[in-house]
Structure formats: C-alpha cells, structure tokens
Coordinates of C-alpha atoms in Angstrom, one line a residue:
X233 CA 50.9 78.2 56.9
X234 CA 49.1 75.0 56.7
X235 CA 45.8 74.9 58.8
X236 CA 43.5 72.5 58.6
X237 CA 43.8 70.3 61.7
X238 CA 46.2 67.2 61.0
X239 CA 47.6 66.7 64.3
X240 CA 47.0 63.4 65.1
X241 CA 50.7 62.1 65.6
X242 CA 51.3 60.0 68.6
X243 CA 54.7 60.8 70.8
X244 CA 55.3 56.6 70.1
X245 CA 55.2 57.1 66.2
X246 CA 57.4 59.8 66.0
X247 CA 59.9 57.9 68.5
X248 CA 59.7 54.8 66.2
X249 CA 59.4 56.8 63.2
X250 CA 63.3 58.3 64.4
X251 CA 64.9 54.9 64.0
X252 CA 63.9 54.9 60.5
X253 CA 66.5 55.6 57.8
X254 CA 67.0 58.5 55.8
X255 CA 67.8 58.4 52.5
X256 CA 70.6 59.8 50.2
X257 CA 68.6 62.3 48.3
X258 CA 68.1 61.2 44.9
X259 CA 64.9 60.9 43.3
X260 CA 63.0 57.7 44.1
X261 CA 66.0 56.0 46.0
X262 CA 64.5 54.0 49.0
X263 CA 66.4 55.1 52.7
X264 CA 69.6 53.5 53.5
X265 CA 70.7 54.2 57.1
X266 CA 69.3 55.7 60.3
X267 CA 70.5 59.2 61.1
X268 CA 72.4 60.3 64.3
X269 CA 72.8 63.6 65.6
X270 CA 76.3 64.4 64.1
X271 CA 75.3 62.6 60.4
X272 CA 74.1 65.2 57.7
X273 CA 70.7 64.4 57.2
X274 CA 69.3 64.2 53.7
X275 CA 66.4 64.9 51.7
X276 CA 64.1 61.8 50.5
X277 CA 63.8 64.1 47.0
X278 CA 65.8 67.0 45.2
X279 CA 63.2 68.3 43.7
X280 CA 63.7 69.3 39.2
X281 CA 66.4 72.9 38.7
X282 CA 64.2 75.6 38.4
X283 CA 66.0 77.8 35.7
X284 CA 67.2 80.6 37.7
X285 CA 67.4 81.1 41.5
X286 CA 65.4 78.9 44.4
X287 CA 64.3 81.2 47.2
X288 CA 61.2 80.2 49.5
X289 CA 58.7 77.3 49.3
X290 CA 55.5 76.7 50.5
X291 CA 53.2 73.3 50.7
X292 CA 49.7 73.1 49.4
X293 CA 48.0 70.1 51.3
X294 CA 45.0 68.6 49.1
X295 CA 42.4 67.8 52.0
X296 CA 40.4 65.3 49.2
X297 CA 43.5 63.5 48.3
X298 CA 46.5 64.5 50.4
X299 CA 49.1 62.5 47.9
X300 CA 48.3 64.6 45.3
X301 CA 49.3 67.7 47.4
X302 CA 51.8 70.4 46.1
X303 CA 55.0 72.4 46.5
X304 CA 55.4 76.1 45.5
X305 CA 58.6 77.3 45.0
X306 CA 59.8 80.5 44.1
X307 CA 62.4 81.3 41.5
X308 CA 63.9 84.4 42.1
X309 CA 65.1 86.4 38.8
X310 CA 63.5 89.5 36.8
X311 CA 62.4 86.6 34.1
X312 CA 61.6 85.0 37.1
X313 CA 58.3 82.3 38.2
X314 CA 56.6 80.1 40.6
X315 CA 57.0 76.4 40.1
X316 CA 54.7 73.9 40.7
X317 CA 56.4 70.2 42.3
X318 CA 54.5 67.1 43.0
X319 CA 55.8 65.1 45.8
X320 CA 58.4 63.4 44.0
X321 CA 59.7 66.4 43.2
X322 CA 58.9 66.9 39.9
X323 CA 57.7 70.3 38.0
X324 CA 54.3 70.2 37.1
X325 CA 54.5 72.2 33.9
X326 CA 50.2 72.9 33.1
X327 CA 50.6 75.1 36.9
X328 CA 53.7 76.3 36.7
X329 CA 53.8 80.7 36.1
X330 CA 56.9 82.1 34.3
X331 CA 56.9 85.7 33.4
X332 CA 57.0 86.9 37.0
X333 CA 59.5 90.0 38.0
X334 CA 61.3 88.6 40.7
X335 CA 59.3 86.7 43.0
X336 CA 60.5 86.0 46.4
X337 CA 58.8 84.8 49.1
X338 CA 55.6 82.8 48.8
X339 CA 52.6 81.5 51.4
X340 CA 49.0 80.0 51.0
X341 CA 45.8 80.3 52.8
X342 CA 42.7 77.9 52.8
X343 CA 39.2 79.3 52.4
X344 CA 39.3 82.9 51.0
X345 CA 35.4 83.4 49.9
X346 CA 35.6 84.5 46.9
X347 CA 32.2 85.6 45.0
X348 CA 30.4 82.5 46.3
X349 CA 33.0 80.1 46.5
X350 CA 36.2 78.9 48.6
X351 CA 39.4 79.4 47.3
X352 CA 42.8 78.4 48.4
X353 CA 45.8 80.8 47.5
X354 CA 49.2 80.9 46.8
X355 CA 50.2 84.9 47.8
X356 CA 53.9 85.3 46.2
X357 CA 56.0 89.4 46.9
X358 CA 57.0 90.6 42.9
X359 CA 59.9 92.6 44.1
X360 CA 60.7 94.4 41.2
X361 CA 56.9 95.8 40.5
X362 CA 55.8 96.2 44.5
X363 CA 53.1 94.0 44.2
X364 CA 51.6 90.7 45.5
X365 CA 50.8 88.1 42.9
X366 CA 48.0 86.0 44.1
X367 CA 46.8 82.2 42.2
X368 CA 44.2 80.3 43.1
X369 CA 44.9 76.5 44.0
X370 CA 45.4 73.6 42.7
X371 CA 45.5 75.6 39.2
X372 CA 47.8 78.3 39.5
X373 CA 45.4 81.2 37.7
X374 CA 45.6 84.9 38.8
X375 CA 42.8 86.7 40.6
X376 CA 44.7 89.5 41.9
X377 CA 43.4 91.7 38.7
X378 CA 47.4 91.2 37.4
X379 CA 48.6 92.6 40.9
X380 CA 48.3 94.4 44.1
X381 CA 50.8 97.7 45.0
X382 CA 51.4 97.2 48.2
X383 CA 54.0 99.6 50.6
X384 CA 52.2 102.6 48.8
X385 CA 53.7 106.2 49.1
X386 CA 56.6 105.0 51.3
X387 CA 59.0 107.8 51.9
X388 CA 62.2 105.9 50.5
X389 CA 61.7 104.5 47.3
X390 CA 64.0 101.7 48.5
X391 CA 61.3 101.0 51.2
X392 CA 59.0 99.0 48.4
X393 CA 61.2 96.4 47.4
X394 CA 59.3 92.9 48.4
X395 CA 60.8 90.2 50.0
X396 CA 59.2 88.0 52.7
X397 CA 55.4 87.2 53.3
X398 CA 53.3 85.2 55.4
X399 CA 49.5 84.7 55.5
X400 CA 47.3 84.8 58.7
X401 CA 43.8 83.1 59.0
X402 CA 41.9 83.6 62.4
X403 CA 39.4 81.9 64.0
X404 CA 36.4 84.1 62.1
X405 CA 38.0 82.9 58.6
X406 CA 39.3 86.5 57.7
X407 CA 43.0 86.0 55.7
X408 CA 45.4 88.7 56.0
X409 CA 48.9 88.9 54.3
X410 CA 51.8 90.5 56.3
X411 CA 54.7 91.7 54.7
X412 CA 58.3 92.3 54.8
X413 CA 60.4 94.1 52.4
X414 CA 64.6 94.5 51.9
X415 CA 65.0 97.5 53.9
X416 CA 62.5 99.7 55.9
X417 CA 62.3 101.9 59.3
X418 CA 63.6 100.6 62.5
X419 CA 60.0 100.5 63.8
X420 CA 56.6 99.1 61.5
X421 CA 58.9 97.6 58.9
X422 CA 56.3 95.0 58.3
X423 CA 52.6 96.3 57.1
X424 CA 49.7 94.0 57.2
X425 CA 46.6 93.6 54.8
X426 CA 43.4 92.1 54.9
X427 CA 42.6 90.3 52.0
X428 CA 39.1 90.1 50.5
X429 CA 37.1 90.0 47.5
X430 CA 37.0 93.0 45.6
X431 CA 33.1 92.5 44.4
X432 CA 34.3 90.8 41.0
X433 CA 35.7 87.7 42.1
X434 CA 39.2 89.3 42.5
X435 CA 41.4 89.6 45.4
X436 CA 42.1 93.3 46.9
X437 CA 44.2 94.1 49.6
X438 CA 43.5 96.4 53.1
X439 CA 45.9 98.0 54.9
X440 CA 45.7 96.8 58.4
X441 CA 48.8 97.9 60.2
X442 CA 52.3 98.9 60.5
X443 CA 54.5 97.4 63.0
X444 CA 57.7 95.1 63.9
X445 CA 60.9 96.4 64.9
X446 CA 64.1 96.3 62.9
X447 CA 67.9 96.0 64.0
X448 CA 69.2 97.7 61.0
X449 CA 71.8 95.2 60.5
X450 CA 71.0 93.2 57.6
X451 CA 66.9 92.5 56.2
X452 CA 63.8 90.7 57.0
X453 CA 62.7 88.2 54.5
X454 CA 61.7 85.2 56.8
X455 CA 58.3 85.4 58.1
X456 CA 56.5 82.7 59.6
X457 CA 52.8 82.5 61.4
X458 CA 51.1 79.9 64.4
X459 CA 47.8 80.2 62.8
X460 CA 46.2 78.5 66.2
X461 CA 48.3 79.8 68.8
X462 CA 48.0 83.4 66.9
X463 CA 51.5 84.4 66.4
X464 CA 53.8 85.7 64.1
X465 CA 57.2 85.0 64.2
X466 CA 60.5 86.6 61.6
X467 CA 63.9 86.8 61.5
X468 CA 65.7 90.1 62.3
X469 CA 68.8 89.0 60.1
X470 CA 72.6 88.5 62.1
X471 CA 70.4 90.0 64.6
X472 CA 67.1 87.6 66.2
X473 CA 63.9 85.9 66.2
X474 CA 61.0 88.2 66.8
X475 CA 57.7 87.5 68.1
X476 CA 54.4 89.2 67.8
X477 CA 50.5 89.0 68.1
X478 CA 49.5 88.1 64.2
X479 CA 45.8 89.5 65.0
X480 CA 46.2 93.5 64.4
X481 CA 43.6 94.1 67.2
X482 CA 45.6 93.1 70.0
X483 CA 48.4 95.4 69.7
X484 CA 52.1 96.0 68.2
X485 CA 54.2 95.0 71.7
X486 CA 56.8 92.4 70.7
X487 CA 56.8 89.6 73.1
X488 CA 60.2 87.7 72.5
X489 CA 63.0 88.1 70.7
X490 CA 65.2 84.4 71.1
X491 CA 68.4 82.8 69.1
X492 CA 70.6 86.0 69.0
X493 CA 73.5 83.7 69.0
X494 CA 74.5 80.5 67.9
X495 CA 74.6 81.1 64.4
X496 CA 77.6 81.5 61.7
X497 CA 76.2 84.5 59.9
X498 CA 72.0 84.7 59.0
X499 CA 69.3 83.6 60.3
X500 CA 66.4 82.8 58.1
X501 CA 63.8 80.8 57.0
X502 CA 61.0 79.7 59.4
X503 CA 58.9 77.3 59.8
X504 CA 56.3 75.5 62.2
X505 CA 55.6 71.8 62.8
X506 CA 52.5 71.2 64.9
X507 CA 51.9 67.9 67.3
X508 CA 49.1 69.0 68.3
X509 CA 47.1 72.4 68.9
X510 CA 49.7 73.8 71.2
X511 CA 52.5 71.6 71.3
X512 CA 55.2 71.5 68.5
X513 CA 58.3 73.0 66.7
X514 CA 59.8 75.8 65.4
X515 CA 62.7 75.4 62.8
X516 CA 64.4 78.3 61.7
X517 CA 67.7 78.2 59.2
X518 CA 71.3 78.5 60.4
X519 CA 72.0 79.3 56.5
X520 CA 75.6 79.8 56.5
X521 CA 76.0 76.7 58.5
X522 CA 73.5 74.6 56.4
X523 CA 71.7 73.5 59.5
X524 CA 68.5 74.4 61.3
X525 CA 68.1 75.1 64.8
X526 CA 64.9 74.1 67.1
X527 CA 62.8 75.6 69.2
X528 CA 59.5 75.0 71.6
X529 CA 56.5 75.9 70.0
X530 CA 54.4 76.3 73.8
X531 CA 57.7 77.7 74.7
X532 CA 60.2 76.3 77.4
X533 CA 59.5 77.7 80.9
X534 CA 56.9 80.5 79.5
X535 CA 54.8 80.8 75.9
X536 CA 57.2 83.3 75.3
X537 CA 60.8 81.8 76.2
X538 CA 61.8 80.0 73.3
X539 CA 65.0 77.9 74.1
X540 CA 67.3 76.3 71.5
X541 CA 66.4 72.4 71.9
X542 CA 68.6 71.3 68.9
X543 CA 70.2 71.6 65.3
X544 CA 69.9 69.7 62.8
X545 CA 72.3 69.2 59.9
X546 CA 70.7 69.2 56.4
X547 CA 72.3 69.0 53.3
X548 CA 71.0 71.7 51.5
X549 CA 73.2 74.4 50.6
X550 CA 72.7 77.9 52.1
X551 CA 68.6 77.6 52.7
X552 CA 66.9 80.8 52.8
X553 CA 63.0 79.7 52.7
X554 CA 61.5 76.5 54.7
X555 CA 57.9 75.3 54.7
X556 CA 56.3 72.5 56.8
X557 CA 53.2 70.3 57.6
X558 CA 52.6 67.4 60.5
X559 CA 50.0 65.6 58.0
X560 CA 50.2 62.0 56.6
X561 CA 50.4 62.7 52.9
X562 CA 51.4 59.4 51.1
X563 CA 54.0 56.3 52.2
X564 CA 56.7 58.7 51.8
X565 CA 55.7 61.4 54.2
X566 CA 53.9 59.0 56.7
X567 CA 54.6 62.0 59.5
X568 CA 54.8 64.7 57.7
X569 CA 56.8 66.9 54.8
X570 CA 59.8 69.3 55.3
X571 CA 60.9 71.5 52.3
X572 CA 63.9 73.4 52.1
X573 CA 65.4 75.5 49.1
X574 CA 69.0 75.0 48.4
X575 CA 71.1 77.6 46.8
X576 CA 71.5 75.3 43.5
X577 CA 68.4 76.0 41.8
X578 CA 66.5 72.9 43.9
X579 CA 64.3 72.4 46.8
X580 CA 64.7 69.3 49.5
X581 CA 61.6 67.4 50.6
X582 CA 62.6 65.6 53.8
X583 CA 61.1 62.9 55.8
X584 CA 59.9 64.5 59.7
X585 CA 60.9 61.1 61.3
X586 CA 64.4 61.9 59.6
X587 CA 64.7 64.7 62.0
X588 CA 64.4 62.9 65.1
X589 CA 61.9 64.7 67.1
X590 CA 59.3 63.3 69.3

C-alpha cells in the first residue's frame, strides 16, 4: 500500500468535492452529473483491454512528479503479464512485462535498500511457477534473480498455488511480503517474508511466519495492509473480513472478523483510503453485486469494531482486486485515485469525491 504521508485532505474539500459530478467513463470525457446514493457511479477512465484476464491493481505514486504516477495491473493467463497505465488509462508499452505464468495479485513498497540505493517495487504471485516476481519502479526490470519459490515443501501440492499479496513497511523501513494462496490449512494459510537484498543487488525472500485462519469455504486472494496503524486486513471468501497485527513480532491472535453478511456471494478486494494518520476508509468488494461496501478505518465504537457505513455502486463488472491513495495527483484526481478491475479485460480509475465520503 501507498505510504508516504499524503493526508492533507480537509473534511470541507471532500464535502464540496461530493457535489461534484462524475463522469460516464470514457476516456477523456469531462463529468456530467453529480452522483446520489442510488446512481451507479462511474469511472473517470476505462483504462486500454489487457489481452487476457484483469485481476488486481496496484498504484505507484511518483513523489517528484505525482501526475506522472502509475497503475499496475495484472493480467491473469499462463501467457499472462503486468501492465503498465498512465493516468489516462493508457498502456505504457516500454514497462509493460508479458511472458509471465499467471500472475495474480500485485502490491508495491517504497524504499527497499537495495546495494546502496532505494528502490520502489512492484511484488506480483506467479501462480503457476510458486514464485514472487519482483520489478523495480518506474521501469519495470526484474531483481528477483528470475523468481522467488515461495510456500516451499508444503504438504499438499495444491497448497503452492499463488494468489493474493500484500506488502508491509514498518516504522524501521524493513518490507515484508505476506501471502495468500488458492487453498491452504484452516489455521497459517498465509506465510510472511521479509524481503531484503540478497548481497548482489537482488531481492531474496525470509520466511517470517505462518498464520491467519481460514473458513474453508471458498479462498483467500484479497489482502490488504494499514501500513501506519500496523494492520493487516483479507477476505475469508462467502465467509468475512479478517484482521490481524501485520508486524510478526506481536503475535498471530486475530482481532476482528466484520462484514459476514450483507453480500450476494464474495467478498473481495480490499482497499484503504487514509484522511489522515488514523482516520479513514476501508473499501472492500461486494463482487457479485458490483458494489463496494465501507467501513471505519479507527473503527466505530473500538479500533477493532468495524461497522458497515455504506455501499457504493460502481460500474465495474464483478471486481476482484482494488487499490487506493488519498494524494493530489493531477486535475483529475484532485482528492485522490480509486482503481478497480472489471471482469472485461479493463481497470476503472475513479474520482474519491465521486464516492461521497467526507
């Protein structure tokens, strides 16, 4: 998740910012008319098809020149790759890496010190070969030494199939990855790694941990982490929201499980919008329903009570993956950028003042 400190959105901005228009989704069309809470809202940009199957997204914020910022987006197939957007929604072919065996889920990370430089990543799960697939940013080239196996010596074969991922960066600077698979054991289906350099300005890959509990009902490919609050967050599919402490040091107790109702079938993607250090959102995906559900980020009544504030209707079509970030990046995304996948080969960037929330 995004997590440099951009939080400097007044509660008045966002409450004018909601009586601005949305627009009708297609590329470089100006907004047309405001929403209301039983319209469909829709995207500012459809983003370029990918050639086979959108599944998860994830924003790369350019601290020098945020309107040259990108978005990541997976395309899910054994010929499979991870594409490269600008913020109009168009494919930047030069960064964009084909080749890859089913990607699924991707994340980035700010600041992993590599040899003696910085390096943003993009951290995507290659099902079909067990590994993570790790590019440096803005240019999209490998230093994960062509991959790392991760989910090593499972007992069921089945166990190593990638899916979800989300990156963790605590307050010393150290990045971990955790991870999520298609099926695992009802307890430590997700494994943690600490990422570091591996001596020769490659990426390796610790294991940390083994923990999060599992319904057995369906999968876990959502993951989502509070970087500041320390939290990670990931949907139990047909089954919950689960909570947990993202450092490994401070133990593998859950500490809520919220919105084990309310939805038509899945629950999935997840995201986090930030007002400030404490104070925000968390959107998660009603997918069959094409709509995503709200929750406190402090928490409503307790850090860990997380009550449904509100849906909202997109018009993406049965959204697995979500990313978002509460930073000014050009005069399109004055308060923000919101980034869905749709199940017809696109991704929706949306406007935050679209949504309506202080």
């Amino acid at each position: 998740m995004f997590d440099l400190k951009p939080y400097k959105i007044s509660a008045a901005a966002l409450t004018l910012a909601f009586f601005t228009s949305c627009s009708n989704g297609k590329l470089g069309q100006s907004p047309v008319s405001p929403p209301t809470s039983s319209q469909v809202i829709k995207p500012l940009y459809i983003t370029e098809p990918v050639e086979f199957d959108t599944d998860d997204p994830a924003i790369w914020v350019n601290s020098k020149k945020p309107g040259e910022s990108l978005v990541i987006g997976t395309d899910k197939n054994e010929n499979g790759g991870l594409y490269v957007f600008d913020l109009k929604g168009k494919i930047v072919p030069e960064k964009t890496v084909k080749g890859l065996k089913r990607p699924n889920n991707v994340d980035i990370a700010y600041g992993l010190k590599l040899g003696n430089r910085k390096v943003d990543i993009a951290v995507a799960t290659e099902r079909m070969t067990h590994n993570l697939r790790i590019f440096s940013l803005p240019d999209m080239q490998p230093v994960d030494n062509g991959g790392i196996p991760v989910f090593v010596n499972e007992s069921e074969p089945e166990y190593r199939d990638l899916m979800g991922i989300a990156l963790y960066k605590n307050a010393f600077g150290k990045i971990y990855a955790i991870v999520g698979r298609k099926t695992g054991p009802k307890d430590g289906y997700l494994w943690q790694y600490l990422l570091e350099d591996d001596g020769k300005g490659q990426v390796k890959a610790i294991l940390v941990r083994k923990f999060g509990k599992y319904s057995g009902k369906k999968e876990i490919e959502a993951i989502a982490v509070d970087n500041e609050l320390g939290y990670v967050y990931y949907s139990d599919e047909q089954f919950g929201i689960r909570k947990y402490f993202a450092d490994p040091n401070k133990g593998n107790e859950e500490l809520a499980l919220f919105g084990t109702e309310g939805y038509r079938e899945d629950n999935e993607g997840i995201s986090i919008y930030k007002t400030s250090k404490r104070k925000g959102y968390i959107l998660v995906s009603d997918q069959s329903a094409n709509e995503f559900k709200v929750y406190s980020r402090e928490g409503s009544g307790g850090k860990h009570t997380h009550t449904l504030l509100k849906s909202i209707k997109v018009s993406t079509l049965s959204s697995d993956g979500s990313d978002v970030v509460a930073v000014r990046l050009n005069e399109d995304f004055k308060h923000g950028l919101f980034v869905a996948m749709s199940d017809d080969k696109t991704f929706q960037f949306y406007r935050w003042e679209d949504f309506g929330l202080k």
